[in-house]
XYZ file of C-alpha atoms in Angstrom:
249
model
C 171.144 3.990 -5.648
C 170.258 0.325 -5.569
C 166.647 -1.146 -5.718
C 165.594 -4.276 -4.546
C 162.124 -5.637 -5.838
C 160.462 -8.852 -4.801
C 158.297 -10.298 -6.779
C 155.413 -13.573 -6.270
C 154.664 -16.477 -8.494
C 150.665 -16.688 -8.362
C 148.100 -18.083 -9.669
C 146.975 -15.999 -12.611
C 144.215 -13.237 -11.575
C 142.010 -14.374 -14.791
C 142.053 -18.124 -13.538
C 139.556 -19.207 -11.703
C 141.009 -21.451 -8.444
C 139.646 -24.763 -7.392
C 140.003 -26.425 -3.959
C 141.653 -29.285 -3.764
C 138.693 -32.563 -3.053
C 140.502 -32.893 0.243
C 140.520 -29.480 1.609
C 144.067 -29.161 2.003
C 144.712 -25.870 -0.293
C 144.045 -24.568 -4.014
C 145.228 -26.939 -7.005
C 147.574 -25.301 -9.204
C 148.379 -28.239 -11.437
C 147.981 -27.402 -14.888
C 147.140 -23.814 -14.168
C 148.790 -20.556 -15.592
C 151.062 -18.985 -13.159
C 151.849 -15.673 -13.871
C 153.521 -12.539 -11.628
C 151.694 -11.160 -8.887
C 149.968 -7.706 -9.767
C 151.048 -5.718 -7.328
C 154.245 -6.855 -8.058
C 154.326 -6.167 -11.237
C 153.573 -2.755 -10.460
C 156.687 -2.681 -8.003
C 159.007 -3.629 -10.868
C 157.113 -0.853 -13.127
C 158.111 1.670 -10.537
C 161.534 0.551 -9.844
C 162.169 0.709 -13.973
C 160.669 3.717 -14.112
C 163.074 5.127 -11.276
C 165.726 3.904 -13.002
C 164.828 5.280 -16.141
C 164.460 8.977 -14.327
C 168.215 8.666 -13.169
C 167.533 8.120 -9.800
C 168.080 4.423 -9.446
C 171.382 3.048 -10.756
C 170.628 -0.886 -10.489
C 167.269 -2.857 -10.242
C 167.577 -5.938 -8.651
C 164.802 -8.496 -8.514
C 164.046 -11.514 -5.872
C 161.834 -14.323 -6.080
C 161.571 -17.133 -3.285
C 159.699 -20.214 -4.061
C 160.303 -23.134 -6.543
C 162.471 -23.306 -9.640
C 159.777 -22.248 -11.811
C 159.729 -18.856 -10.026
C 162.803 -18.360 -12.630
C 159.884 -17.310 -15.571
C 158.627 -14.609 -13.013
C 162.021 -13.451 -12.489
C 162.840 -13.375 -16.446
C 159.453 -11.414 -16.896
C 161.114 -8.966 -14.664
C 164.045 -8.656 -16.375
C 162.242 -8.166 -19.579
C 160.216 -5.291 -17.957
C 163.702 -3.795 -16.741
C 165.404 -5.403 -13.771
C 169.270 -5.598 -14.158
C 169.453 -8.916 -12.713
C 167.476 -11.539 -10.552
C 168.115 -13.654 -7.763
C 166.066 -17.129 -6.584
C 166.060 -18.461 -3.322
C 165.013 -21.669 -4.254
C 162.702 -23.801 -1.713
C 159.868 -26.168 -1.923
C 158.713 -25.653 1.606
C 155.240 -23.572 1.727
C 156.752 -19.949 2.603
C 154.765 -17.808 4.927
C 154.843 -14.186 5.176
C 157.370 -13.880 7.961
C 160.029 -16.434 6.644
C 159.877 -14.880 3.072
C 160.642 -11.090 5.182
C 163.534 -13.120 7.188
C 165.110 -14.486 3.577
C 164.382 -10.909 2.099
C 166.311 -9.311 5.503
C 169.475 -11.853 4.798
C 169.496 -10.209 0.918
C 169.302 -7.136 1.643
C 171.991 -7.400 4.234
C 174.300 -9.055 1.522
C 172.916 -6.829 -1.705
C 172.844 -3.288 0.316
C 170.256 -1.891 -1.503
C 168.943 2.034 -0.487
C 165.569 1.253 -1.587
C 163.124 -1.790 -1.501
C 159.966 -1.866 -3.827
C 157.237 -4.378 -3.232
C 153.653 -5.380 -4.001
C 151.595 -4.676 -0.574
C 149.842 -7.888 -0.654
C 149.580 -11.229 -2.776
C 146.697 -12.148 -4.614
C 147.012 -16.003 -3.854
C 147.189 -15.309 0.473
C 146.200 -11.765 0.935
C 148.100 -11.718 3.520
C 149.623 -7.933 3.491
C 152.058 -8.527 6.124
C 155.961 -9.311 4.455
C 156.623 -5.603 3.378
C 155.827 -4.393 7.519
C 157.503 -7.307 8.958
C 160.834 -6.323 6.769
C 160.703 -3.175 7.912
C 160.359 -4.139 11.351
C 163.088 -6.785 11.205
C 165.298 -4.015 9.295
C 164.451 -0.886 11.346
C 163.589 1.231 8.054
C 161.125 3.293 7.597
C 158.194 2.243 5.856
C 155.153 3.588 3.452
C 152.385 0.876 2.713
C 149.805 1.616 -0.248
C 151.676 3.948 -2.366
C 149.821 5.336 -5.116
C 152.435 8.300 -6.363
C 156.283 7.784 -5.433
C 159.369 10.727 -5.111
C 162.954 10.062 -5.144
C 165.149 12.575 -4.588
C 168.278 13.581 -2.644
C 168.096 10.723 -0.240
C 164.342 11.373 0.733
C 161.234 9.316 -0.893
C 157.910 11.577 -0.917
C 155.166 8.559 -1.051
C 151.845 9.334 -1.612
C 149.360 6.767 -0.060
C 145.513 6.710 -0.252
C 143.346 6.430 3.202
C 140.053 6.643 3.891
C 139.989 9.915 4.083
C 141.361 11.013 0.953
C 145.476 11.278 0.210
C 148.520 10.825 2.595
C 151.848 12.624 1.647
C 154.938 10.610 4.104
C 158.052 11.515 3.654
C 160.859 8.983 4.278
C 164.205 9.050 4.898
C 166.405 6.335 2.706
C 166.893 3.450 3.246
C 163.268 2.701 3.639
C 160.386 0.263 2.706
C 157.444 0.798 0.105
C 154.600 -1.233 -1.204
C 153.184 -0.521 -3.758
C 149.036 -0.075 -4.837
C 146.919 -0.362 -7.740
C 147.071 3.422 -8.804
C 150.565 3.653 -8.663
C 151.017 3.058 -11.911
C 150.131 0.483 -15.221
C 152.851 -1.985 -16.052
C 154.108 -1.536 -19.364
C 153.714 -4.523 -22.216
C 156.705 -7.065 -21.856
C 158.223 -6.918 -25.835
C 159.452 -9.581 -27.329
C 162.967 -8.260 -27.998
C 163.046 -7.606 -24.181
C 162.156 -10.836 -23.613
C 165.285 -12.304 -25.463
C 167.481 -9.916 -23.803
C 166.305 -10.781 -20.148
C 167.662 -14.686 -21.142
C 170.972 -13.169 -21.348
C 171.080 -11.424 -18.011
C 172.031 -12.456 -14.938
C 170.227 -15.191 -12.838
C 171.477 -16.021 -9.163
C 170.627 -19.054 -7.509
C 170.777 -19.357 -3.634
C 168.908 -21.427 -0.589
C 167.462 -20.592 2.563
C 170.097 -22.384 4.048
C 172.670 -20.404 2.499
C 171.235 -17.357 3.587
C 171.053 -18.961 7.048
C 167.051 -18.786 7.162
C 164.684 -20.713 8.751
C 161.718 -20.996 6.752
C 159.808 -23.862 8.687
C 156.319 -22.801 8.380
C 154.413 -21.576 11.690
C 151.066 -21.816 10.784
C 149.147 -24.576 9.679
C 146.457 -24.270 7.564
C 143.651 -26.980 8.697
C 141.092 -26.451 5.599
C 140.322 -24.771 2.581
C 137.084 -24.462 1.399
C 134.577 -22.573 -1.082
C 132.378 -20.138 -0.017
C 128.722 -21.160 -0.399
C 126.936 -20.908 -3.674
C 124.450 -18.416 -4.228
C 120.487 -19.818 -4.249
C 118.598 -18.609 -7.389
C 116.820 -15.696 -7.536
C 112.809 -15.333 -7.408
C 110.158 -13.198 -9.185
C 107.832 -11.619 -6.216
C 104.144 -10.455 -7.563
C 103.995 -7.236 -5.613
C 105.264 -4.986 -3.125
C 103.446 -6.301 0.103
C 105.453 -10.151 -1.349
C 108.289 -8.667 -1.515
C 108.346 -7.242 1.597
C 107.026 -10.321 3.455
C 110.157 -12.557 1.744
C 112.472 -10.084 2.904
C 110.932 -10.061 6.517
C 110.572 -13.502 7.213
C 112.760 -15.452 4.910
C 115.683 -13.087 4.544
C 115.319 -11.293 7.886
C 117.062 -8.421 6.798
C 114.023 -5.606 7.739
């Protein structure tokens, strides 16, 4: 069974992002970039399926600038067998990414696509669902447990009322949640091995996909800064401030 795992290059989750002075977006110049944490969980899960003997090949895919090769090398150091970069400098939105992934799925014919439920930069939470719709495949989102056996995937997902278990007939789409697994530490020997693994580079035009943005970002701004707290003398003063200043009671 072949597994396709899309991964995205994003600003590292430990970095405090800053908005550009002109409000056109987030400043990523000289900022540490890394793999989207949810995608890291996805590549770990695909690697575990391979280690169990369920999957035979894991293919990592990334769409974006040339520097995404670093993210793909990390994915291969975790356990992917080979990687594909769809190189473009255009701003990629979820629908464009889903169309690119559909073209790659048609080409590679995987039985399972595992990807993060969302990216921590735009928080769209759309690509997995859009890809499932374009392919006409069953989908299970926010997976906290995945079991694959005999052409069927059983996926446990967290819902408001507890846990829900779905049974999917392969081929299928699965998006990962935080509790699915804890990604392994990438060792230096695996990083060195990843440098020798196959990494193919294609363009959106090669796949016959138009990635022109359909949504325009008008303005990006930081949330308002919280005002400093104040001390009150007694309960009566607290109630007065809550009632007349904060207007919450």
